[in-house]
mmCIF file of C-alpha atoms in Angstrom:
data_model
loop_
_atom_site.group_PDB
_atom_site.id
_atom_site.type_symbol
_atom_site.label_atom_id
_atom_site.label_comp_id
_atom_site.label_asym_id
_atom_site.label_seq_id
_atom_site.Cartn_x
_atom_site.Cartn_y
_atom_site.Cartn_z
ATOM 1 C CA UNK A 8 22.117 -33.368 -5.742
ATOM 2 C CA UNK A 9 19.302 -32.691 -3.252
ATOM 3 C CA UNK A 10 21.666 -31.507 -0.527
ATOM 4 C CA UNK A 11 21.581 -27.947 -1.823
ATOM 5 C CA UNK A 12 17.742 -27.674 -1.705
ATOM 6 C CA UNK A 13 17.493 -26.550 1.963
ATOM 7 C CA UNK A 14 20.090 -23.834 1.345
ATOM 8 C CA UNK A 15 18.270 -22.709 -1.800
ATOM 9 C CA UNK A 16 14.959 -22.608 0.062
ATOM 10 C CA UNK A 17 16.526 -20.560 2.861
ATOM 11 C CA UNK A 18 17.960 -18.141 0.294
ATOM 12 C CA UNK A 19 14.535 -17.701 -1.329
ATOM 13 C CA UNK A 20 12.878 -17.036 2.033
ATOM 14 C CA UNK A 21 15.575 -14.514 2.971
ATOM 15 C CA UNK A 22 15.213 -12.737 -0.378
ATOM 16 C CA UNK A 23 11.422 -12.566 -0.086
ATOM 17 C CA UNK A 24 11.673 -11.229 3.477
ATOM 18 C CA UNK A 25 14.202 -8.578 2.433
ATOM 19 C CA UNK A 26 12.027 -7.388 -0.436
ATOM 20 C CA UNK A 27 9.014 -7.318 1.861
ATOM 21 C CA UNK A 28 10.836 -5.148 4.378
ATOM 22 C CA UNK A 29 12.026 -2.757 1.664
ATOM 23 C CA UNK A 30 8.610 -2.150 0.103
ATOM 24 C CA UNK A 31 6.811 -1.716 3.429
ATOM 25 C CA UNK A 32 9.400 0.426 5.260
ATOM 26 C CA UNK A 33 7.753 3.665 6.492
ATOM 27 C CA UNK A 34 4.507 2.770 4.725
ATOM 28 C CA UNK A 35 1.535 4.511 6.278
ATOM 29 C CA UNK A 36 3.606 7.059 8.186
ATOM 30 C CA UNK A 37 2.405 10.647 8.613
ATOM 31 C CA UNK A 38 2.991 12.930 5.577
ATOM 32 C CA UNK A 39 4.460 10.120 3.437
ATOM 33 C CA UNK A 40 2.932 8.689 0.269
ATOM 34 C CA UNK A 41 1.824 5.083 0.655
ATOM 35 C CA UNK A 42 -0.153 2.630 -1.412
ATOM 36 C CA UNK A 43 -3.021 0.919 0.386
ATOM 37 C CA UNK A 44 -3.576 -2.502 -1.178
ATOM 38 C CA UNK A 45 -7.052 -3.958 -0.719
ATOM 39 C CA UNK A 46 -8.417 -7.361 -1.768
ATOM 40 C CA UNK A 47 -8.244 -7.695 -5.585
ATOM 41 C CA UNK A 48 -12.013 -8.246 -5.864
ATOM 42 C CA UNK A 49 -12.760 -4.836 -4.307
ATOM 43 C CA UNK A 50 -14.092 -2.061 -6.514
ATOM 44 C CA UNK A 51 -12.552 1.396 -6.614
ATOM 45 C CA UNK A 52 -15.541 2.664 -4.619
ATOM 46 C CA UNK A 53 -14.919 0.125 -1.822
ATOM 47 C CA UNK A 54 -11.216 0.989 -1.701
ATOM 48 C CA UNK A 55 -11.826 4.741 -1.582
ATOM 49 C CA UNK A 56 -14.572 4.313 1.037
ATOM 50 C CA UNK A 57 -12.198 2.350 3.238
ATOM 51 C CA UNK A 58 -9.567 5.091 2.960
ATOM 52 C CA UNK A 59 -12.222 7.719 3.701
ATOM 53 C CA UNK A 60 -12.948 6.017 6.998
ATOM 54 C CA UNK A 61 -9.323 6.484 8.099
ATOM 55 C CA UNK A 62 -9.121 10.254 7.631
ATOM 56 C CA UNK A 63 -6.114 9.906 5.304
ATOM 57 C CA UNK A 64 -5.995 11.965 2.116
ATOM 58 C CA UNK A 65 -6.151 10.300 -1.282
ATOM 59 C CA UNK A 66 -3.259 11.405 -3.491
ATOM 60 C CA UNK A 67 -4.105 9.360 -6.591
ATOM 61 C CA UNK A 68 -5.884 6.223 -7.678
ATOM 62 C CA UNK A 69 -3.619 3.219 -7.897
ATOM 63 C CA UNK A 70 -2.925 1.270 -11.081
ATOM 64 C CA UNK A 71 -5.802 -1.077 -10.142
ATOM 65 C CA UNK A 72 -9.182 -0.428 -8.511
ATOM 66 C CA UNK A 73 -8.004 -2.137 -5.343
ATOM 67 C CA UNK A 74 -4.941 0.095 -4.858
ATOM 68 C CA UNK A 75 -5.094 3.692 -3.593
ATOM 69 C CA UNK A 76 -2.211 6.145 -3.100
ATOM 70 C CA UNK A 77 -2.751 7.871 0.236
ATOM 71 C CA UNK A 78 -1.032 10.355 2.535
ATOM 72 C CA UNK A 79 -1.993 10.369 6.215
ATOM 73 C CA UNK A 80 -1.928 13.993 7.397
ATOM 74 C CA UNK A 81 -1.937 13.235 11.121
ATOM 75 C CA UNK A 82 -0.751 10.582 13.526
ATOM 76 C CA UNK A 83 -4.371 9.537 14.082
ATOM 77 C CA UNK A 84 -4.962 9.111 10.326
ATOM 78 C CA UNK A 85 -1.711 7.109 10.074
ATOM 79 C CA UNK A 86 -2.804 4.813 12.915
ATOM 80 C CA UNK A 87 -6.271 4.426 11.389
ATOM 81 C CA UNK A 88 -4.787 3.636 7.988
ATOM 82 C CA UNK A 89 -2.573 0.945 9.484
ATOM 83 C CA UNK A 90 -5.615 -0.681 11.086
ATOM 84 C CA UNK A 91 -7.840 -0.319 7.995
ATOM 85 C CA UNK A 92 -8.969 -3.430 6.118
ATOM 86 C CA UNK A 93 -6.152 -2.997 3.592
ATOM 87 C CA UNK A 94 -4.210 -6.201 3.117
ATOM 88 C CA UNK A 95 -0.971 -4.229 3.459
ATOM 89 C CA UNK A 96 0.606 -0.825 2.868
ATOM 90 C CA UNK A 97 3.476 -0.169 0.476
ATOM 91 C CA UNK A 98 5.864 2.773 0.571
ATOM 92 C CA UNK A 99 6.179 5.515 -2.057
ATOM 93 C CA UNK A 100 9.224 3.951 -3.705
ATOM 94 C CA UNK A 101 7.171 0.885 -4.509
ATOM 95 C CA UNK A 102 4.317 3.131 -5.664
ATOM 96 C CA UNK A 103 6.608 4.452 -8.391
ATOM 97 C CA UNK A 104 7.382 0.886 -9.466
ATOM 98 C CA UNK A 105 3.621 0.278 -9.722
ATOM 99 C CA UNK A 106 3.406 3.075 -12.271
ATOM 100 C CA UNK A 107 1.966 5.717 -9.947
ATOM 101 C CA UNK A 108 3.203 9.163 -10.950
ATOM 102 C CA UNK A 109 3.638 10.924 -7.614
ATOM 103 C CA UNK A 110 4.796 14.179 -9.224
ATOM 104 C CA UNK A 111 1.226 14.788 -10.433
ATOM 105 C CA UNK A 112 -0.483 13.514 -7.308
ATOM 106 C CA UNK A 113 -2.511 15.967 -5.327
ATOM 107 C CA UNK A 114 -4.126 15.510 -1.964
ATOM 108 C CA UNK A 115 -7.883 15.131 -1.826
ATOM 109 C CA UNK A 116 -9.929 14.745 1.289
ATOM 110 C CA UNK A 117 -12.343 11.882 0.802
ATOM 111 C CA UNK A 118 -15.552 11.999 2.797
ATOM 112 C CA UNK A 119 -17.320 8.836 3.786
ATOM 113 C CA UNK A 120 -20.890 8.518 2.481
ATOM 114 C CA UNK A 121 -22.018 6.252 5.333
#
């Protein structure tokens, strides 16, 4: 009965890895919508301030205060976004699954108030 448990565990790990690769593919690349996911205890202000420090444009707020839809407009902004304190970046396809309506998103430059 327990002989199938290692195979089941391996299947679960493979499935989780595949999903992870799909939702992060091309995330944070220049001119592509991405969702920056910050720690869940962050406020919207903290999330937007972190994005402002990268030089990426904010396209829309995410479904939660700790998620922001962004579009890096340059290679430098893309690199900065990837090294920002976001926990991870998700691609635009996953943004749609999160309920973000990208058809009404518009780019906004966010200036840091530091």
